[in-house]
Amino acid sequence: MNSRRKLITLDEFTIQETRKFPQATGELSAILRDIGLACKMINKQVLKAGLVDILGKHGATNVQGEEQMKLDVYANETLIAVLQNSSECAGIASEENDEFVCFEDEYSVHSKYVVLFDPLDGSSNIDVNAPIGTIFSIYRRVSELGKPCTAEDFLQEGNKLMAAGYVIYGSSTMMVYATKLSVNGFTLEPSIGEFCLSHPDMKCPEKGKIYSINQGNTSKYSEGMKSFLDYCMESNKEEGRPYSHRYIGSMVADMHRTLIKGGIFMYPADKSNAKGKLRLQYECNPMAFLIEAAGGEASDGTQRILDVQPAELHERCPIYIGSKNLVNKAVAFANEAATVA
Ligand code: P6P
């Protein structure tokens, strides 16, 4: 008997998922496969990053005479090129581009979807070999098919997302993406160059005991936030406190741990950043969509992140995200102090 479990590739999985919806056209699946292709190309360069000094400094020219690109520029240009060739995507918005980019060729103007992404989040961690990632959001466009996409396509609330996820370039390279139905994780099998289903139907533990925040900013936090951190550090054997503190400083890595082990990741507003640091449209919303699909919660401190109406493409948003018990507790502390103040 063949004891080998059949590997299910990302392509096979997305096709199987499409079959569950007779009316589905497979375009969304095609975009997911295209993002997977782009991220495999990015992964190849990320793996070489440590060798750049041997292979030639960034900014040098390689054997093809091509300018050696900074990794985040390479990641951005690769995602744009692959999605432009996909003919399933009408345009993109990126953390690296001030404005959204319309694909105006005769095929792309008829495409139903737009994609927003942070091409290489946490890239400052490359030098210390910490995990980094690509974060993506996929919306059905609201502008007229057959014409170029418009700004409104990229300013939709997160609750309108069709799919969202990330690729983490870590000890292994994984793609994790969510639709409204489920969250599934795919590990890159380098020997065949395919993302293979390794974490089906992922769920965020309802109760967590890990809190993740840049504690160095504590002096700038609200009194409520400081009280919540004191609560996390307080000894209470019955409630399993003190909780453990983990912070990698790379959102994709901190979120991947939170999804799998439970806990809470926070980047709150503080005295110098009224809306925190992380971007709503291509960091907070995709992670909020994914964590809710996995049974967790995501708040900006006053409302569900997915219900925030974006006003600007690159606007920031405070984020409390992860296990329900900790998100609700953190928001309660933040609001209690606000009412007392
Ligand atoms: P800080 C990386 O620069 C990033 O955008 C996220 O990936 C990460 O969660 C956050 O910033 C870390 O910010 O201020 O703690 O270094």
Short mmCIF file of C-alpha atoms and ligand atoms in Angstrom, two decimals:
data_model
loop_
_atom_site.label_atom_id
_atom_site.label_comp_id
_atom_site.label_asym_id
_atom_site.label_seq_id
_atom_site.Cartn_x
_atom_site.Cartn_y
_atom_site.Cartn_z
CA MET A 1 0.00 0.00 0.00
CA ASN A 2 1.35 3.40 -0.91
CA SER A 3 1.74 5.08 2.47
CA ARG A 4 2.80 8.41 0.94
CA ARG A 5 0.16 11.05 1.59
CA LYS A 6 -0.61 12.65 -1.82
CA LEU A 7 0.83 16.13 -1.94
CA ILE A 8 -1.80 18.70 -2.89
CA THR A 9 -0.22 21.68 -4.62
CA LEU A 10 -1.57 25.24 -4.40
CA ASP A 11 -2.76 24.96 -7.99
CA GLU A 12 -4.62 21.70 -7.33
CA PHE A 13 -6.14 23.10 -4.13
CA THR A 14 -7.41 26.30 -5.73
CA ILE A 15 -8.92 24.30 -8.61
CA GLN A 16 -10.62 21.93 -6.12
CA GLU A 17 -11.95 24.94 -4.18
CA THR A 18 -13.29 26.47 -7.40
CA ARG A 19 -15.27 23.28 -8.12
CA LYS A 20 -17.21 23.89 -4.88
CA PHE A 21 -18.77 26.98 -6.50
CA PRO A 22 -20.40 26.16 -9.86
CA GLN A 23 -20.60 29.85 -10.73
CA ALA A 24 -16.91 30.44 -10.02
CA THR A 25 -14.83 31.32 -13.07
CA GLY A 26 -11.42 30.43 -11.64
CA GLU A 27 -10.10 33.99 -11.97
CA LEU A 28 -9.54 34.41 -8.23
CA SER A 29 -7.72 31.07 -8.15
CA ALA A 30 -5.55 32.23 -11.04
CA ILE A 31 -4.54 35.38 -9.12
CA LEU A 32 -3.62 33.29 -6.07
CA ARG A 33 -1.48 31.06 -8.27
CA ASP A 34 0.15 34.14 -9.83
CA ILE A 35 0.96 35.56 -6.37
CA GLY A 36 2.43 32.17 -5.52
CA LEU A 37 4.63 32.31 -8.64
CA ALA A 38 5.85 35.84 -7.84
CA CYS A 39 6.64 34.85 -4.26
CA LYS A 40 8.62 31.81 -5.40
CA MET A 41 10.71 34.19 -7.48
CA ILE A 42 11.10 36.55 -4.51
CA ASN A 43 11.99 33.61 -2.25
CA LYS A 44 14.88 32.69 -4.57
CA GLN A 45 16.39 36.16 -4.13
CA VAL A 46 15.68 36.34 -0.38
CA LEU A 47 17.59 33.07 0.10
CA LYS A 48 20.60 34.66 -1.64
CA ALA A 49 20.40 37.88 0.38
CA GLY A 50 23.04 36.75 2.85
CA LEU A 51 25.38 36.01 -0.05
CA VAL A 52 25.09 39.40 -1.72
CA ASP A 53 28.51 40.40 -0.43
CA ILE A 54 29.94 37.38 -2.21
CA LEU A 55 27.75 37.77 -5.28
CA GLY A 56 28.23 41.52 -5.51
CA LYS A 57 26.86 44.48 -3.56
CA HIS A 58 23.34 45.77 -4.06
CA GLY A 59 23.63 48.34 -6.82
CA ALA A 60 26.30 46.27 -8.63
CA THR A 61 25.49 44.77 -12.02
CA ASN A 62 25.08 41.01 -12.34
CA VAL A 63 26.36 38.75 -15.13
CA GLN A 64 23.42 39.80 -17.36
CA GLY A 65 24.49 43.40 -16.76
CA GLU A 66 21.27 43.96 -14.76
CA GLU A 67 21.38 46.42 -11.90
CA GLN A 68 21.38 44.51 -8.58
CA MET A 69 18.16 45.66 -6.94
CA LYS A 70 17.34 46.21 -3.30
CA LEU A 71 15.26 43.19 -2.32
CA ASP A 72 12.10 45.16 -1.63
CA VAL A 73 12.33 46.89 -5.02
CA TYR A 74 12.86 43.49 -6.66
CA ALA A 75 9.87 42.04 -4.77
CA ASN A 76 7.66 44.96 -5.78
CA GLU A 77 8.63 44.84 -9.45
CA THR A 78 8.22 41.06 -9.58
CA LEU A 79 4.68 41.16 -8.15
CA ILE A 80 3.69 43.96 -10.55
CA ALA A 81 5.14 42.16 -13.59
CA VAL A 82 3.54 38.79 -12.79
CA LEU A 83 0.12 40.30 -12.01
CA GLN A 84 0.23 42.50 -15.12
CA ASN A 85 0.85 39.38 -17.23
CA SER A 86 -1.85 37.41 -15.44
CA SER A 87 -4.77 39.10 -17.29
CA GLU A 88 -6.89 38.35 -14.19
CA CYS A 89 -5.86 41.56 -12.41
CA ALA A 90 -7.00 45.08 -13.36
CA GLY A 91 -4.41 46.87 -11.24
CA ILE A 92 -2.40 46.95 -8.02
CA ALA A 93 -1.54 49.18 -5.09
CA SER A 94 1.72 48.69 -3.24
CA GLU A 95 3.46 49.96 -0.13
CA GLU A 96 6.32 50.83 -2.49
CA ASN A 97 4.21 52.96 -4.89
CA ASP A 98 2.72 56.36 -4.00
CA GLU A 99 -0.24 55.80 -6.37
CA PHE A 100 -2.14 52.71 -7.50
CA VAL A 101 -1.10 51.20 -10.86
CA CYS A 102 -3.72 50.50 -13.54
CA PHE A 103 -3.07 47.73 -16.06
CA GLU A 104 -4.60 49.31 -19.16
CA ASP A 105 -4.00 46.54 -21.73
CA GLU A 106 -7.06 45.15 -23.54
CA TYR A 107 -7.20 42.06 -21.29
CA SER A 108 -6.57 43.61 -17.86
CA VAL A 109 -9.28 46.29 -18.22
CA HIS A 110 -11.82 43.44 -18.33
CA SER A 111 -10.40 41.77 -15.20
CA LYS A 112 -12.63 41.57 -12.12
CA TYR A 113 -10.02 41.91 -9.38
CA VAL A 114 -7.43 44.30 -7.95
CA VAL A 115 -4.55 43.36 -5.64
CA LEU A 116 -2.90 45.38 -2.86
CA PHE A 117 0.36 44.26 -1.28
CA ASP A 118 3.29 44.99 0.93
CA PRO A 119 5.91 43.28 -1.25
CA LEU A 120 8.53 42.64 1.42
CA ASP A 121 7.35 43.52 4.90
CA GLY A 122 10.01 43.62 7.60
CA SER A 123 12.81 43.87 5.05
CA SER A 124 15.01 45.62 7.62
CA ASN A 125 15.26 42.19 9.31
CA ILE A 126 17.06 40.62 6.33
CA ASP A 127 20.48 41.58 7.73
CA VAL A 128 19.79 39.60 10.91
CA ASN A 129 18.24 36.65 9.06
CA ALA A 130 14.87 37.14 10.77
CA PRO A 131 11.72 36.03 8.88
CA ILE A 132 10.21 38.56 6.45
CA GLY A 133 7.14 38.36 4.27
CA THR A 134 4.82 39.44 1.48
CA ILE A 135 1.29 40.48 2.50
CA PHE A 136 -1.56 40.65 -0.05
CA SER A 137 -5.24 41.60 -0.34
CA ILE A 138 -7.56 40.74 -3.23
CA TYR A 139 -10.75 42.77 -3.89
CA ARG A 140 -13.39 42.48 -6.58
CA ARG A 141 -13.25 45.87 -8.34
CA VAL A 142 -16.19 48.29 -7.95
CA SER A 143 -15.33 50.31 -11.10
CA GLU A 144 -16.79 49.54 -14.54
CA LEU A 145 -15.37 46.47 -16.29
CA GLY A 146 -13.78 47.31 -19.63
CA LYS A 147 -12.39 50.57 -18.29
CA PRO A 148 -9.23 51.26 -16.24
CA CYS A 149 -9.55 50.64 -12.49
CA THR A 150 -10.10 53.65 -10.24
CA ALA A 151 -9.07 54.84 -6.75
CA GLU A 152 -12.36 53.52 -5.29
CA ASP A 153 -11.27 49.98 -6.16
CA PHE A 154 -8.41 50.35 -3.67
CA LEU A 155 -10.30 52.14 -0.87
CA GLN A 156 -12.77 49.38 -0.04
CA GLU A 157 -13.38 48.25 3.53
CA GLY A 158 -11.67 45.02 4.58
CA ASN A 159 -15.09 43.35 4.94
CA LYS A 160 -15.29 43.46 1.12
CA LEU A 161 -12.14 41.34 0.70
CA MET A 162 -12.42 38.24 -1.52
CA ALA A 163 -9.12 36.72 -0.31
CA ALA A 164 -6.05 37.81 1.63
CA GLY A 165 -2.91 36.32 3.07
CA TYR A 166 0.85 36.33 3.31
CA VAL A 167 3.99 34.46 2.34
CA ILE A 168 6.55 34.09 5.11
CA TYR A 169 10.19 33.64 4.07
CA GLY A 170 11.45 31.88 7.19
CA SER A 171 12.94 28.52 8.22
CA SER A 172 10.63 27.30 5.51
CA THR A 173 8.70 29.39 3.00
CA MET A 174 4.95 29.24 3.49
CA MET A 175 1.94 30.79 1.85
CA VAL A 176 -1.08 31.23 4.14
CA TYR A 177 -4.26 32.61 2.62
CA ALA A 178 -7.87 33.02 3.59
CA THR A 179 -11.14 33.17 1.73
CA LYS A 180 -14.38 33.77 3.64
CA LEU A 181 -14.59 29.98 4.03
CA SER A 182 -11.25 28.94 5.51
CA VAL A 183 -7.57 29.58 6.08
CA ASN A 184 -5.05 27.17 4.54
CA GLY A 185 -1.25 26.99 4.71
CA PHE A 186 1.05 25.77 1.95
CA THR A 187 4.75 24.99 2.46
CA LEU A 188 7.16 25.44 -0.44
CA GLU A 189 8.68 22.10 -1.45
CA PRO A 190 11.93 23.31 -3.09
CA SER A 191 12.64 20.00 -4.85
CA ILE A 192 9.53 20.46 -7.01
CA GLY A 193 9.15 24.25 -6.67
CA GLU A 194 5.53 23.97 -5.54
CA PHE A 195 3.61 25.28 -2.53
CA CYS A 196 2.05 22.12 -1.03
CA LEU A 197 -0.88 21.99 1.40
CA SER A 198 0.67 21.48 4.86
CA HIS A 199 -1.74 23.29 7.23
CA PRO A 200 -5.35 22.70 6.14
CA ASP A 201 -8.19 24.68 7.75
CA MET A 202 -6.03 26.70 10.19
CA LYS A 203 -7.68 28.03 13.37
CA CYS A 204 -6.43 30.69 15.78
CA PRO A 205 -6.69 29.36 19.39
CA GLU A 206 -9.58 31.16 21.13
CA LYS A 207 -7.50 31.70 24.25
CA GLY A 208 -3.90 32.87 24.04
CA LYS A 209 -1.07 33.38 26.55
CA ILE A 210 1.44 35.31 24.41
CA TYR A 211 1.46 39.07 23.95
CA SER A 212 3.48 40.66 21.16
CA ILE A 213 4.28 44.40 21.16
CA ASN A 214 7.28 46.71 20.94
CA GLN A 215 7.46 47.27 24.68
CA GLY A 216 10.11 49.94 24.05
CA ASN A 217 7.26 52.31 23.13
CA THR A 218 5.47 51.85 26.51
CA SER A 219 6.21 55.39 27.72
CA LYS A 220 4.25 56.69 24.71
CA TYR A 221 1.19 54.44 25.18
CA SER A 222 -2.15 55.44 26.73
CA GLU A 223 -2.80 54.68 30.40
CA GLY A 224 -5.17 51.92 29.30
CA MET A 225 -2.48 50.28 27.19
CA LYS A 226 0.01 50.49 30.04
CA SER A 227 -2.59 48.87 32.35
CA PHE A 228 -3.09 46.04 29.86
CA LEU A 229 0.68 45.39 29.72
CA ASP A 230 0.75 45.36 33.55
CA TYR A 231 -2.14 42.84 33.42
CA CYS A 232 -0.15 40.61 31.03
CA MET A 233 2.92 40.74 33.30
CA GLU A 234 0.99 40.31 36.59
CA SER A 235 1.34 36.96 38.39
CA ASN A 236 -1.98 35.11 38.56
CA LYS A 237 -1.56 31.33 38.53
CA GLU A 238 -5.32 30.68 38.11
CA GLU A 239 -5.41 32.74 34.90
CA GLY A 240 -2.03 31.51 33.67
CA ARG A 241 -0.34 34.88 34.04
CA PRO A 242 2.25 36.31 33.60
CA TYR A 243 1.89 35.75 29.85
CA SER A 244 4.95 35.26 27.65
CA HIS A 245 6.21 38.21 25.63
CA ARG A 246 7.40 37.51 22.07
CA TYR A 247 8.25 40.20 19.50
CA ILE A 248 10.19 39.58 16.28
CA GLY A 249 9.59 43.02 14.76
CA SER A 250 8.37 41.51 11.50
CA MET A 251 4.57 41.59 11.26
CA VAL A 252 4.29 38.46 9.12
CA ALA A 253 6.42 36.46 11.58
CA ASP A 254 4.60 37.78 14.67
CA MET A 255 1.24 37.15 12.98
CA HIS A 256 2.19 33.62 11.84
CA ARG A 257 3.04 32.71 15.44
CA THR A 258 -0.16 34.35 16.71
CA LEU A 259 -2.27 32.41 14.18
CA ILE A 260 -0.70 29.08 15.14
CA LYS A 261 -0.05 29.45 18.89
CA GLY A 262 -2.66 32.06 19.79
CA GLY A 263 -2.02 35.28 21.69
CA ILE A 264 -2.24 38.93 20.66
CA PHE A 265 -0.16 41.11 18.36
CA MET A 266 -0.48 44.85 18.93
CA TYR A 267 0.77 47.99 17.27
CA PRO A 268 -1.31 50.61 19.12
CA ALA A 269 -1.54 54.34 18.61
CA ASP A 270 0.89 56.26 20.79
CA LYS A 271 1.70 59.88 21.62
CA SER A 272 3.82 60.31 18.47
CA ASN A 273 1.73 58.11 16.12
CA ALA A 274 -1.98 58.89 16.45
CA LYS A 275 -2.88 55.93 14.20
CA GLY A 276 0.01 53.62 15.01
CA LYS A 277 2.58 52.53 12.41
CA LEU A 278 1.04 49.72 10.32
CA ARG A 279 -0.84 50.37 7.10
CA LEU A 280 -4.56 49.64 6.92
CA GLN A 281 -4.94 48.45 3.33
CA TYR A 282 -2.01 46.08 2.91
CA GLU A 283 -0.97 45.11 6.45
CA CYS A 284 -3.90 45.42 8.90
CA ASN A 285 -6.86 44.51 6.67
CA PRO A 286 -5.38 41.37 5.10
CA MET A 287 -4.25 40.09 8.51
CA ALA A 288 -7.62 41.00 10.07
CA PHE A 289 -9.52 39.16 7.29
CA LEU A 290 -7.30 36.12 7.74
CA ILE A 291 -7.43 36.01 11.55
CA GLU A 292 -11.25 36.39 11.57
CA ALA A 293 -11.55 33.55 9.03
CA ALA A 294 -9.45 31.51 11.49
CA GLY A 295 -11.76 32.37 14.41
CA GLY A 296 -9.78 35.24 15.91
CA GLU A 297 -10.54 38.98 16.18
CA ALA A 298 -8.96 42.23 14.99
CA SER A 299 -9.76 45.70 16.33
CA ASP A 300 -8.33 49.19 15.92
CA GLY A 301 -9.16 49.79 19.59
CA THR A 302 -12.64 51.19 18.89
CA GLN A 303 -14.06 49.03 16.06
CA ARG A 304 -13.52 45.92 13.95
CA ILE A 305 -10.63 46.66 11.58
CA LEU A 306 -12.54 45.19 8.63
CA ASP A 307 -15.26 47.87 9.12
CA VAL A 308 -12.87 50.84 8.92
CA GLN A 309 -13.64 52.94 5.82
CA PRO A 310 -10.24 53.79 4.26
CA ALA A 311 -9.87 57.47 3.33
CA GLU A 312 -6.35 57.29 1.89
CA LEU A 313 -4.43 54.48 0.24
CA HIS A 314 -1.50 54.51 2.66
CA GLU A 315 -3.31 55.40 5.87
CA ARG A 316 -2.17 53.79 9.09
CA CYS A 317 -4.32 51.97 11.64
CA PRO A 318 -3.81 50.89 15.25
CA ILE A 319 -4.12 47.09 15.51
CA TYR A 320 -4.99 44.61 18.26
CA ILE A 321 -5.24 41.17 16.62
CA GLY A 322 -5.28 37.51 17.61
CA SER A 323 -7.10 35.29 20.11
CA LYS A 324 -10.57 36.54 21.05
CA ASN A 325 -9.92 36.53 24.82
CA LEU A 326 -6.87 38.78 24.58
CA VAL A 327 -8.17 41.15 21.89
CA ASN A 328 -11.35 41.76 23.90
CA LYS A 329 -9.33 42.26 27.11
CA ALA A 330 -6.86 44.68 25.48
CA VAL A 331 -9.66 46.75 23.91
CA ALA A 332 -11.54 46.84 27.24
CA PHE A 333 -8.44 48.15 29.03
CA ALA A 334 -7.81 50.72 26.29
CA ASN A 335 -11.43 51.97 26.39
CA GLU A 336 -11.78 51.85 30.20
CA ALA A 337 -8.89 54.24 30.67
CA ALA A 338 -10.27 56.42 27.87
CA THR A 339 -13.65 56.73 29.67
CA VAL A 340 -11.93 57.39 33.00
CA ALA A 341 -9.54 60.00 31.51
P1 P6P B 1 8.91 48.58 15.19
C1 P6P B 1 8.52 46.20 9.86
O1 P6P B 1 9.27 47.38 9.65
C2 P6P B 1 7.10 46.61 10.24
O2 P6P B 1 6.51 47.33 9.20
C3 P6P B 1 6.28 45.39 10.61
O3 P6P B 1 6.63 44.26 9.87
C4 P6P B 1 6.57 45.22 12.09
O4 P6P B 1 5.50 44.60 12.78
C5 P6P B 1 6.76 46.67 12.55
O5 P6P B 1 7.15 47.44 11.41
C6 P6P B 1 7.86 46.78 13.60
O6 P6P B 1 7.92 48.14 13.98
O7 P6P B 1 8.56 50.04 15.41
O8 P6P B 1 8.55 47.73 16.40
O9 P6P B 1 10.31 48.33 14.69
#
